[in-house]
PDB file of C-alpha atoms in Angstrom:
ATOM      1  CA  MET A  10      17.396 -17.967 -12.338  1.00  0.00           C
ATOM      2  CA  SER A  11      20.209 -15.951 -11.354  1.00  0.00           C
ATOM      3  CA  HIS A  12      21.065 -12.164 -12.567  1.00  0.00           C
ATOM      4  CA  SER A  13      24.833 -11.029 -12.539  1.00  0.00           C
ATOM      5  CA  ASP A  14      26.811  -8.391 -13.997  1.00  0.00           C
ATOM      6  CA  ASP A  15      30.746  -8.718 -14.076  1.00  0.00           C
ATOM      7  CA  ASP A  16      30.906  -6.115 -11.220  1.00  0.00           C
ATOM      8  CA  PRO A  17      28.015  -3.755 -10.472  1.00  0.00           C
ATOM      9  CA  ASP A  18      30.205  -1.696  -8.323  1.00  0.00           C
ATOM     10  CA  ALA A  19      33.186  -1.266 -10.457  1.00  0.00           C
ATOM     11  CA  GLY A  20      34.646   2.171 -11.598  1.00  0.00           C
ATOM     12  CA  PRO A  21      33.847   5.159  -9.532  1.00  0.00           C
ATOM     13  CA  ASP A  22      32.363   3.011  -6.598  1.00  0.00           C
ATOM     14  CA  ASP A  23      35.893   1.363  -5.794  1.00  0.00           C
ATOM     15  CA  ASN A  24      37.343   4.975  -5.534  1.00  0.00           C
ATOM     16  CA  ASP A  25      36.725   6.809  -2.420  1.00  0.00           C
ATOM     17  CA  GLU A  26      37.667   9.990  -4.116  1.00  0.00           C
ATOM     18  CA  ALA A  27      35.536   9.857  -7.036  1.00  0.00           C
ATOM     19  CA  PRO A  28      32.643  12.193  -7.409  1.00  0.00           C
ATOM     20  CA  THR A  29      29.326  11.288  -6.049  1.00  0.00           C
ATOM     21  CA  SER A  30      27.062  12.865  -8.543  1.00  0.00           C
ATOM     22  CA  THR A  31      25.097  10.036 -10.722  1.00  0.00           C
ATOM     23  CA  SER A  32      22.647  10.958 -13.558  1.00  0.00           C
ATOM     24  CA  SER A  33      19.188   9.496 -12.670  1.00  0.00           C
ATOM     25  CA  SER A  34      18.917   8.211 -16.346  1.00  0.00           C
ATOM     26  CA  ALA A  35      22.202   6.612 -16.282  1.00  0.00           C
ATOM     27  CA  ALA A  36      21.504   4.656 -13.231  1.00  0.00           C
ATOM     28  CA  THR A  37      18.386   3.138 -14.380  1.00  0.00           C
ATOM     29  CA  GLY A  38      18.467   3.336 -18.094  1.00  0.00           C
ATOM     30  CA  ASP A  39      20.049  -0.031 -18.726  1.00  0.00           C
ATOM     31  CA  HIS A  40      16.604  -1.629 -17.158  1.00  0.00           C
ATOM     32  CA  TYR A  41      14.366   0.108 -19.792  1.00  0.00           C
ATOM     33  CA  ASP A  42      13.834   0.327 -23.548  1.00  0.00           C
ATOM     34  CA  CYS A  43      15.669   3.135 -24.913  1.00  0.00           C
ATOM     35  CA  GLY A  44      13.544   6.178 -25.736  1.00  0.00           C
ATOM     36  CA  ALA A  45      10.781   5.187 -23.528  1.00  0.00           C
ATOM     37  CA  ALA A  46       8.936   8.350 -22.145  1.00  0.00           C
ATOM     38  CA  TRP A  47       9.003   7.164 -18.687  1.00  0.00           C
ATOM     39  CA  THR A  48      12.522   6.133 -18.120  1.00  0.00           C
ATOM     40  CA  THR A  49      13.469   9.396 -16.144  1.00  0.00           C
ATOM     41  CA  ALA A  50      12.431   8.493 -12.829  1.00  0.00           C
ATOM     42  CA  ASN A  51       9.264  10.547 -11.452  1.00  0.00           C
ATOM     43  CA  TYR A  52       9.970   8.743  -8.260  1.00  0.00           C
ATOM     44  CA  ARG A  53      12.694   7.244  -6.280  1.00  0.00           C
ATOM     45  CA  LEU A  54      13.214   5.448  -3.171  1.00  0.00           C
ATOM     46  CA  GLN A  55      15.117   7.945  -0.725  1.00  0.00           C
ATOM     47  CA  PRO A  56      17.721   8.344   0.338  1.00  0.00           C
ATOM     48  CA  ARG A  57      19.507   8.383  -3.094  1.00  0.00           C
ATOM     49  CA  VAL A  58      22.752   6.202  -2.772  1.00  0.00           C
ATOM     50  CA  THR A  59      25.766   5.902  -4.816  1.00  0.00           C
ATOM     51  CA  ARG A  60      29.182   4.149  -4.256  1.00  0.00           C
ATOM     52  CA  TRP A  61      27.532   1.734  -2.060  1.00  0.00           C
ATOM     53  CA  LYS A  62      30.315  -0.805  -2.499  1.00  0.00           C
ATOM     54  CA  ALA A  63      33.062   1.581  -1.176  1.00  0.00           C
ATOM     55  CA  LYS A  64      30.909   2.864   1.606  1.00  0.00           C
ATOM     56  CA  ARG A  65      29.981  -0.558   2.699  1.00  0.00           C
ATOM     57  CA  ARG A  66      33.642  -1.880   2.645  1.00  0.00           C
ATOM     58  CA  ARG A  67      34.633   1.258   4.734  1.00  0.00           C
ATOM     59  CA  TRP A  68      31.772   0.688   7.136  1.00  0.00           C
ATOM     60  CA  LEU A  69      32.783  -3.009   7.651  1.00  0.00           C
ATOM     61  CA  HIS A  70      36.522  -1.999   8.278  1.00  0.00           C
ATOM     62  CA  GLN A  71      35.491   0.464  10.710  1.00  0.00           C
ATOM     63  CA  ASN A  72      33.240  -2.001  12.633  1.00  0.00           C
ATOM     64  CA  PRO A  73      34.888  -5.123  12.923  1.00  0.00           C
ATOM     65  CA  GLY A  74      32.352  -6.178  15.513  1.00  0.00           C
ATOM     66  CA  PHE A  75      29.771  -6.717  12.611  1.00  0.00           C
ATOM     67  CA  PRO A  76      31.403  -9.107  10.287  1.00  0.00           C
ATOM     68  CA  SER A  77      29.854  -9.897   6.806  1.00  0.00           C
ATOM     69  CA  ARG A  78      30.597 -13.616   7.635  1.00  0.00           C
ATOM     70  CA  ASP A  79      28.624 -15.713   9.904  1.00  0.00           C
ATOM     71  CA  ALA A  80      29.809 -18.183  12.862  1.00  0.00           C
ATOM     72  CA  ARG A  81      30.365 -20.868  10.057  1.00  0.00           C
ATOM     73  CA  GLY A  82      32.300 -18.627   7.769  1.00  0.00           C
ATOM     74  CA  GLY A  83      29.479 -18.246   5.133  1.00  0.00           C
ATOM     75  CA  PRO A  84      27.946 -14.943   3.888  1.00  0.00           C
ATOM     76  CA  ARG A  85      25.756 -13.529   6.311  1.00  0.00           C
ATOM     77  CA  VAL A  86      21.944 -13.805   5.164  1.00  0.00           C
ATOM     78  CA  LEU A  87      19.059 -11.882   6.504  1.00  0.00           C
ATOM     79  CA  LEU A  88      15.533 -13.474   5.929  1.00  0.00           C
ATOM     80  CA  VAL A  89      13.000 -10.745   5.472  1.00  0.00           C
ATOM     81  CA  THR A  90       9.291 -11.031   5.555  1.00  0.00           C
ATOM     82  CA  ALA A  91       6.383  -8.779   6.469  1.00  0.00           C
ATOM     83  CA  SER A  92       2.660  -9.189   7.554  1.00  0.00           C
ATOM     84  CA  PRO A  93      -0.177  -6.669   8.290  1.00  0.00           C
ATOM     85  CA  GLN A  94      -0.554  -5.010  11.828  1.00  0.00           C
ATOM     86  CA  GLY A  95      -3.894  -6.095  12.592  1.00  0.00           C
ATOM     87  CA  PRO A  96      -5.463  -9.697  13.126  1.00  0.00           C
ATOM     88  CA  CYS A  97      -6.388 -11.939  10.280  1.00  0.00           C
ATOM     89  CA  GLY A  98      -9.939 -12.198   9.248  1.00  0.00           C
ATOM     90  CA  SER A  99     -10.434 -15.407  11.096  1.00  0.00           C
ATOM     91  CA  PRO A 100      -8.712 -17.397  13.888  1.00  0.00           C
ATOM     92  CA  ASP A 101      -7.437 -19.977  11.240  1.00  0.00           C
ATOM     93  CA  GLY A 102      -5.571 -17.272   9.482  1.00  0.00           C
ATOM     94  CA  ASP A 103      -3.894 -16.065  12.715  1.00  0.00           C
ATOM     95  CA  ARG A 104      -3.016 -19.780  13.586  1.00  0.00           C
ATOM     96  CA  PHE A 105      -1.513 -20.247  10.304  1.00  0.00           C
ATOM     97  CA  LEU A 106       0.393 -17.016  10.277  1.00  0.00           C
ATOM     98  CA  LEU A 107       1.804 -18.082  13.711  1.00  0.00           C
ATOM     99  CA  ARG A 108       2.969 -21.443  12.506  1.00  0.00           C
ATOM    100  CA  ALA A 109       4.685 -19.709   9.527  1.00  0.00           C
ATOM    101  CA  THR A 110       6.562 -17.436  11.635  1.00  0.00           C
ATOM    102  CA  LYS A 111       7.565 -20.325  13.935  1.00  0.00           C
ATOM    103  CA  ASN A 112       8.485 -22.326  10.894  1.00  0.00           C
ATOM    104  CA  ARG A 113      10.906 -19.490   9.709  1.00  0.00           C
ATOM    105  CA  LEU A 114      12.317 -18.888  13.259  1.00  0.00           C
ATOM    106  CA  ASP A 115      13.101 -22.559  13.512  1.00  0.00           C
ATOM    107  CA  TYR A 116      15.070 -22.639  10.063  1.00  0.00           C
ATOM    108  CA  CYS A 117      16.930 -19.511  10.896  1.00  0.00           C
ATOM    109  CA  ARG A 118      18.081 -20.731  14.258  1.00  0.00           C
ATOM    110  CA  LEU A 119      19.224 -23.937  12.927  1.00  0.00           C
ATOM    111  CA  HIS A 120      21.106 -22.325   9.952  1.00  0.00           C
ATOM    112  CA  GLY A 121      22.461 -19.256  11.679  1.00  0.00           C
ATOM    113  CA  VAL A 122      20.333 -16.935   9.347  1.00  0.00           C
ATOM    114  CA  ASP A 123      19.132 -13.665  10.771  1.00  0.00           C
ATOM    115  CA  MET A 124      15.671 -12.591  10.394  1.00  0.00           C
ATOM    116  CA  VAL A 125      13.370  -9.445  10.397  1.00  0.00           C
ATOM    117  CA  HIS A 126       9.465  -9.728  10.482  1.00  0.00           C
ATOM    118  CA  ALA A 127       8.150  -6.459   9.788  1.00  0.00           C
ATOM    119  CA  THR A 128       4.648  -5.713  10.882  1.00  0.00           C
ATOM    120  CA  ALA A 129       4.815  -1.852  10.673  1.00  0.00           C
ATOM    121  CA  ARG A 130       3.176   0.124   7.988  1.00  0.00           C
ATOM    122  CA  LEU A 131       5.806   1.057   5.798  1.00  0.00           C
ATOM    123  CA  GLU A 132       3.866   2.142   2.755  1.00  0.00           C
ATOM    124  CA  ASP A 133       5.402   5.488   1.172  1.00  0.00           C
ATOM    125  CA  PRO A 134       2.783   7.854   0.481  1.00  0.00           C
ATOM    126  CA  GLU A 135       3.636   7.599  -3.193  1.00  0.00           C
ATOM    127  CA  LEU A 136       3.132   3.921  -3.099  1.00  0.00           C
ATOM    128  CA  ARG A 137       0.186   4.089  -1.335  1.00  0.00           C
ATOM    129  CA  SER A 138      -1.390   6.368  -3.719  1.00  0.00           C
ATOM    130  CA  ALA A 139      -0.691   3.729  -6.427  1.00  0.00           C
ATOM    131  CA  GLY A 140      -3.223   1.357  -4.879  1.00  0.00           C
ATOM    132  CA  TYR A 141      -0.733  -1.160  -4.194  1.00  0.00           C
ATOM    133  CA  GLY A 142       0.683  -0.176  -0.770  1.00  0.00           C
ATOM    134  CA  ASP A 143       1.345  -3.599   0.754  1.00  0.00           C
ATOM    135  CA  GLY A 144       2.890  -5.101  -2.195  1.00  0.00           C
ATOM    136  CA  TRP A 145       5.079  -2.277  -3.166  1.00  0.00           C
ATOM    137  CA  ALA A 146       6.152  -1.521   0.412  1.00  0.00           C
ATOM    138  CA  LYS A 147       8.573  -4.516   0.316  1.00  0.00           C
ATOM    139  CA  LEU A 148      10.801  -2.500  -2.126  1.00  0.00           C
ATOM    140  CA  ALA A 149      11.381   0.418   0.510  1.00  0.00           C
ATOM    141  CA  LEU A 150      11.606  -2.288   3.050  1.00  0.00           C
ATOM    142  CA  LEU A 151      14.433  -4.136   1.422  1.00  0.00           C
ATOM    143  CA  ARG A 152      16.185  -0.750   0.735  1.00  0.00           C
ATOM    144  CA  ARG A 153      16.170   0.332   4.205  1.00  0.00           C
ATOM    145  CA  LEU A 154      17.601  -2.857   5.575  1.00  0.00           C
ATOM    146  CA  MET A 155      20.252  -2.895   2.943  1.00  0.00           C
ATOM    147  CA  LEU A 156      21.549   0.519   4.151  1.00  0.00           C
ATOM    148  CA  ALA A 157      20.888  -0.327   7.886  1.00  0.00           C
ATOM    149  CA  HIS A 158      22.631  -3.435   7.839  1.00  0.00           C
ATOM    150  CA  PRO A 159      25.882  -3.295   5.815  1.00  0.00           C
ATOM    151  CA  GLU A 160      27.265  -6.400   7.351  1.00  0.00           C
ATOM    152  CA  VAL A 161      24.615  -8.380   5.633  1.00  0.00           C
ATOM    153  CA  GLU A 162      25.661  -9.962   2.246  1.00  0.00           C
ATOM    154  CA  TRP A 163      22.300 -11.447   1.133  1.00  0.00           C
ATOM    155  CA  LEU A 164      18.731 -10.463   1.717  1.00  0.00           C
ATOM    156  CA  TRP A 165      16.160 -13.287   1.305  1.00  0.00           C
ATOM    157  CA  TRP A 166      12.768 -12.172   0.921  1.00  0.00           C
ATOM    158  CA  LEU A 167      10.053 -14.537   1.732  1.00  0.00           C
ATOM    159  CA  ASP A 168       6.431 -13.952   1.320  1.00  0.00           C
ATOM    160  CA  VAL A 169       4.301 -14.165   4.469  1.00  0.00           C
ATOM    161  CA  GLY A 170       2.202 -17.152   3.020  1.00  0.00           C
ATOM    162  CA  ALA A 171       5.436 -19.142   2.214  1.00  0.00           C
ATOM    163  CA  LEU A 172       7.025 -22.086   4.217  1.00  0.00           C
ATOM    164  CA  VAL A 173      10.142 -23.822   4.361  1.00  0.00           C
ATOM    165  CA  THR A 174       9.290 -27.545   3.872  1.00  0.00           C
ATOM    166  CA  ASP A 175      12.828 -28.933   4.250  1.00  0.00           C
ATOM    167  CA  MET A 176      14.618 -27.828   7.428  1.00  0.00           C
ATOM    168  CA  GLY A 177      17.737 -29.343   6.255  1.00  0.00           C
ATOM    169  CA  PHE A 178      18.004 -27.114   3.191  1.00  0.00           C
ATOM    170  CA  GLU A 179      21.074 -25.088   2.781  1.00  0.00           C
ATOM    171  CA  LEU A 180      21.040 -21.995   0.508  1.00  0.00           C
ATOM    172  CA  PRO A 181      23.809 -22.929  -1.957  1.00  0.00           C
ATOM    173  CA  LEU A 182      25.321 -19.562  -1.971  1.00  0.00           C
ATOM    174  CA  ALA A 183      28.586 -20.641  -3.436  1.00  0.00           C
ATOM    175  CA  ARG A 184      26.697 -21.322  -6.600  1.00  0.00           C
ATOM    176  CA  TYR A 185      25.668 -17.737  -6.729  1.00  0.00           C
ATOM    177  CA  GLU A 186      29.070 -16.060  -6.728  1.00  0.00           C
ATOM    178  CA  GLY A 187      28.839 -13.193  -8.956  1.00  0.00           C
ATOM    179  CA  ALA A 188      25.226 -12.983  -8.972  1.00  0.00           C
ATOM    180  CA  HIS A 189      23.173 -10.285  -7.375  1.00  0.00           C
ATOM    181  CA  LEU A 190      19.668 -11.659  -7.862  1.00  0.00           C
ATOM    182  CA  VAL A 191      18.438 -15.097  -7.599  1.00  0.00           C
ATOM    183  CA  VAL A 192      14.804 -15.880  -8.316  1.00  0.00           C
ATOM    184  CA  ARG A 193      13.062 -19.170  -9.362  1.00  0.00           C
ATOM    185  CA  GLY A 194      11.833 -18.841 -12.961  1.00  0.00           C
ATOM    186  CA  ASP A 195      11.722 -20.424 -16.438  1.00  0.00           C
ATOM    187  CA  SER A 196      13.976 -18.801 -19.128  1.00  0.00           C
ATOM    188  CA  TYR A 197      11.904 -20.127 -21.928  1.00  0.00           C
ATOM    189  CA  GLN A 198       8.591 -18.798 -20.470  1.00  0.00           C
ATOM    190  CA  LEU A 199      10.264 -15.650 -19.692  1.00  0.00           C
ATOM    191  CA  PHE A 200      12.177 -14.631 -22.912  1.00  0.00           C
ATOM    192  CA  GLN A 201      10.348 -16.625 -25.599  1.00  0.00           C
ATOM    193  CA  ARG A 202       6.795 -16.347 -24.332  1.00  0.00           C
ATOM    194  CA  ARG A 203       7.235 -13.367 -21.879  1.00  0.00           C
ATOM    195  CA  ALA A 204       4.669 -14.961 -19.872  1.00  0.00           C
ATOM    196  CA  TRP A 205       3.759 -13.095 -16.593  1.00  0.00           C
ATOM    197  CA  ASP A 206       4.008 -16.223 -14.356  1.00  0.00           C
ATOM    198  CA  ALA A 207       7.547 -16.931 -15.623  1.00  0.00           C
ATOM    199  CA  ALA A 208       9.058 -16.162 -12.390  1.00  0.00           C
ATOM    200  CA  SER A 209       8.113 -15.828  -8.776  1.00  0.00           C
ATOM    201  CA  THR A 210       8.796 -12.996  -6.518  1.00  0.00           C
ATOM    202  CA  ALA A 211       7.354 -15.018  -3.502  1.00  0.00           C
ATOM    203  CA  SER A 212      11.032 -16.048  -2.494  1.00  0.00           C
ATOM    204  CA  PHE A 213      14.216 -14.341  -3.814  1.00  0.00           C
ATOM    205  CA  LEU A 214      17.760 -13.577  -3.009  1.00  0.00           C
ATOM    206  CA  LEU A 215      19.128  -9.885  -3.483  1.00  0.00           C
ATOM    207  CA  ARG A 216      22.794  -9.200  -2.727  1.00  0.00           C
ATOM    208  CA  ASN A 217      23.542  -5.997  -0.818  1.00  0.00           C
ATOM    209  CA  CYS A 218      25.233  -3.971  -3.347  1.00  0.00           C
ATOM    210  CA  GLN A 219      24.871  -1.079  -5.601  1.00  0.00           C
ATOM    211  CA  TRP A 220      23.311  -3.100  -8.473  1.00  0.00           C
ATOM    212  CA  SER A 221      20.422  -4.152  -6.292  1.00  0.00           C
ATOM    213  CA  LEU A 222      19.902  -0.541  -5.060  1.00  0.00           C
ATOM    214  CA  ASP A 223      19.682   0.524  -8.686  1.00  0.00           C
ATOM    215  CA  LEU A 224      17.410  -2.185  -9.342  1.00  0.00           C
ATOM    216  CA  LEU A 225      15.079  -1.248  -6.853  1.00  0.00           C
ATOM    217  CA  ASP A 226      15.078   2.182  -8.164  1.00  0.00           C
ATOM    218  CA  ALA A 227      14.226   0.969 -11.559  1.00  0.00           C
ATOM    219  CA  TRP A 228      11.439  -1.261 -10.153  1.00  0.00           C
ATOM    220  CA  VAL A 229       9.637   1.262  -8.091  1.00  0.00           C
ATOM    221  CA  VAL A 230       9.330   3.824 -10.738  1.00  0.00           C
ATOM    222  CA  MET A 231       6.513   1.815 -12.129  1.00  0.00           C
ATOM    223  CA  ALA A 232       4.487   2.077  -8.961  1.00  0.00           C
ATOM    224  CA  PRO A 233       3.338   5.739  -8.545  1.00  0.00           C
ATOM    225  CA  LYS A 234       0.314   7.005 -10.243  1.00  0.00           C
ATOM    226  CA  GLY A 235       0.320   9.428 -13.227  1.00  0.00           C
ATOM    227  CA  ARG A 236       2.100   9.412 -16.400  1.00  0.00           C
ATOM    228  CA  ALA A 237       4.836   6.973 -15.336  1.00  0.00           C
ATOM    229  CA  ARG A 238       2.530   4.057 -14.056  1.00  0.00           C
ATOM    230  CA  HIS A 239       0.145   4.783 -17.056  1.00  0.00           C
ATOM    231  CA  ASP A 240       2.896   4.466 -19.811  1.00  0.00           C
ATOM    232  CA  ALA A 241       4.401   1.568 -17.780  1.00  0.00           C
ATOM    233  CA  GLY A 242       1.024  -0.234 -17.859  1.00  0.00           C
ATOM    234  CA  GLU A 243       0.863   0.264 -21.669  1.00  0.00           C
ATOM    235  CA  LEU A 244       4.241  -0.981 -22.206  1.00  0.00           C
ATOM    236  CA  LEU A 245       3.870  -4.081 -19.754  1.00  0.00           C
ATOM    237  CA  THR A 246       0.698  -5.136 -21.238  1.00  0.00           C
ATOM    238  CA  ALA A 247       2.122  -4.997 -24.794  1.00  0.00           C
ATOM    239  CA  THR A 248       5.174  -7.005 -23.717  1.00  0.00           C
ATOM    240  CA  LEU A 249       3.903  -9.676 -21.233  1.00  0.00           C
ATOM    241  CA  ALA A 250       0.998 -12.050 -21.727  1.00  0.00           C
ATOM    242  CA  GLY A 251      -1.814 -11.887 -19.089  1.00  0.00           C
ATOM    243  CA  ARG A 252      -0.086  -9.114 -17.136  1.00  0.00           C
ATOM    244  CA  PRO A 253      -0.975  -8.977 -13.463  1.00  0.00           C
ATOM    245  CA  THR A 254       0.729  -6.553 -10.693  1.00  0.00           C
ATOM    246  CA  THR A 255       3.983  -8.681 -10.491  1.00  0.00           C
ATOM    247  CA  SER A 256       4.886  -7.872 -14.177  1.00  0.00           C
ATOM    248  CA  PRO A 257       7.144  -5.002 -13.306  1.00  0.00           C
ATOM    249  CA  ARG A 258       9.724  -7.388 -11.778  1.00  0.00           C
ATOM    250  CA  LEU A 259       9.496  -9.702 -14.758  1.00  0.00           C
ATOM    251  CA  TYR A 260       9.905  -6.893 -17.159  1.00  0.00           C
ATOM    252  CA  THR A 261      13.089  -5.482 -15.473  1.00  0.00           C
ATOM    253  CA  CYS A 262      14.375  -9.283 -15.676  1.00  0.00           C
ATOM    254  CA  SER A 263      13.653  -9.925 -19.324  1.00  0.00           C
ATOM    255  CA  SER A 264      14.449  -6.486 -21.018  1.00  0.00           C
ATOM    256  CA  PRO A 265      17.303  -6.364 -21.996  1.00  0.00           C
ATOM    257  CA  ARG A 266      18.351 -10.130 -21.704  1.00  0.00           C
ATOM    258  CA  ARG A 267      21.872  -9.173 -22.060  1.00  0.00           C
ATOM    259  CA  SER A 268      21.946  -7.732 -18.547  1.00  0.00           C
ATOM    260  CA  GLY A 269      21.390 -11.178 -17.034  1.00  0.00           C
ATOM    261  CA  GLY A 270      22.199 -14.804 -17.174  1.00  0.00           C
ATOM    262  CA  TRP A 271      20.184 -17.789 -16.165  1.00  0.00           C
ATOM    263  CA  THR A 272      21.121 -21.011 -14.262  1.00  0.00           C
ATOM    264  CA  GLY A 273      19.338 -23.871 -12.749  1.00  0.00           C
ATOM    265  CA  CYS A 274      18.381 -23.189  -9.168  1.00  0.00           C
ATOM    266  CA  THR A 275      17.367 -25.658  -6.380  1.00  0.00           C
ATOM    267  CA  SER A 276      13.831 -26.659  -6.160  1.00  0.00           C
ATOM    268  CA  ARG A 277      13.914 -27.704  -2.246  1.00  0.00           C
ATOM    269  CA  THR A 278      12.334 -24.642  -1.120  1.00  0.00           C
ATOM    270  CA  SER A 279       8.439 -24.512  -1.709  1.00  0.00           C
ATOM    271  CA  THR A 280       6.314 -21.316  -1.576  1.00  0.00           C
ATOM    272  CA  THR A 281       2.658 -20.770  -1.876  1.00  0.00           C
ATOM    273  CA  CYS A 282       1.141 -18.243  -4.003  1.00  0.00           C
ATOM    274  CA  THR A 283      -2.076 -16.781  -5.141  1.00  0.00           C
ATOM    275  CA  ALA A 284      -2.520 -17.509  -8.800  1.00  0.00           C
ATOM    276  CA  SER A 285      -4.216 -14.809 -11.028  1.00  0.00           C
ATOM    277  CA  GLY A 286      -8.038 -15.152 -10.507  1.00  0.00           C
ATOM    278  CA  ARG A 287      -7.752 -18.189  -8.157  1.00  0.00           C
ATOM    279  CA  ARG A 288      -7.264 -18.448  -4.405  1.00  0.00           C
ATOM    280  CA  TRP A 289      -5.941 -21.463  -2.553  1.00  0.00           C
ATOM    281  CA  SER A 290      -7.948 -22.198   0.688  1.00  0.00           C
ATOM    282  CA  ALA A 291      -6.209 -21.469   4.001  1.00  0.00           C
ATOM    283  CA  ARG A 292      -7.166 -24.908   5.163  1.00  0.00           C
ATOM    284  CA  GLU A 293      -4.712 -27.892   4.612  1.00  0.00           C
ATOM    285  CA  GLY A 294      -5.836 -30.463   2.041  1.00  0.00           C
ATOM    286  CA  HIS A 295      -8.205 -27.695   0.299  1.00  0.00           C
ATOM    287  CA  GLY A 296      -7.633 -25.929  -3.073  1.00  0.00           C
ATOM    288  CA  GLU A 297      -5.086 -26.505  -5.641  1.00  0.00           C
ATOM    289  CA  ALA A 298      -1.845 -25.884  -3.732  1.00  0.00           C
ATOM    290  CA  PRO A 299       1.356 -27.274  -5.430  1.00  0.00           C
ATOM    291  CA  PRO A 300       2.573 -30.745  -4.182  1.00  0.00           C
ATOM    292  CA  GLY A 301       4.544 -30.376  -0.846  1.00  0.00           C
ATOM    293  CA  VAL A 302       3.243 -27.036  -0.115  1.00  0.00           C
ATOM    294  CA  ARG A 303       1.136 -26.315   2.983  1.00  0.00           C
ATOM    295  CA  ARG A 304      -0.434 -23.083   3.638  1.00  0.00           C
TER     296      ARG A 304
END
């Protein structure tokens, strides 16, 4: 599944002399049903950024030592993952975390991909108060990395429990030309059944552009406590069947449908997930992990 617009940064973003003020409702309104009480963002990831395409283009021009292309001429990719600061609850957990980290490092070394493995506590106080600090913190992390690394074209989020099972796999970035979000999913399950498990955020690609920054703003408004989260919860429960905490990502994808397009995506990367109400064992050969997946 890929999400694209004709040009997310078109218009004022291409003009360095354009005014920088932007209405918060205009920036996120397309991601919500018109008239919803919580469309005005009670909370935003900071700092507020506009005209990112023009700013990024200017930065690249002023810093030729940091090209947006890698040594092979392809778009520069940054693989992002995160894990807790402290040790796991068992030695086996630490051992598998080490193996997963080595798996990513080996893949990045082979394919010229940069990597960030965050272990710092990045929870924003507002996100922590929502009770989902560890899960929601990746939104702030991705945003900070976008702004700190303008030379990166794509950010590839990979959950700490995910492995690359084919070291020869090449990201088919040429297929995603014009797309800004690539996530594995099922269009029928999402748009027809509105199933909560129609898409997985364990592994997804996010282009470093203004559209992506706006998406993160639209996503994070569902996190804080209070009216915004209460109303968002009611909306998501009414919209998605069997709603878990991952449903805000699905809702921003599925409503409205006209804002995105679906294409077939490769299935050569496998990730391990925790299904709602069920856990897979941390030991190989136990549990109900998908074929070809090891955790």
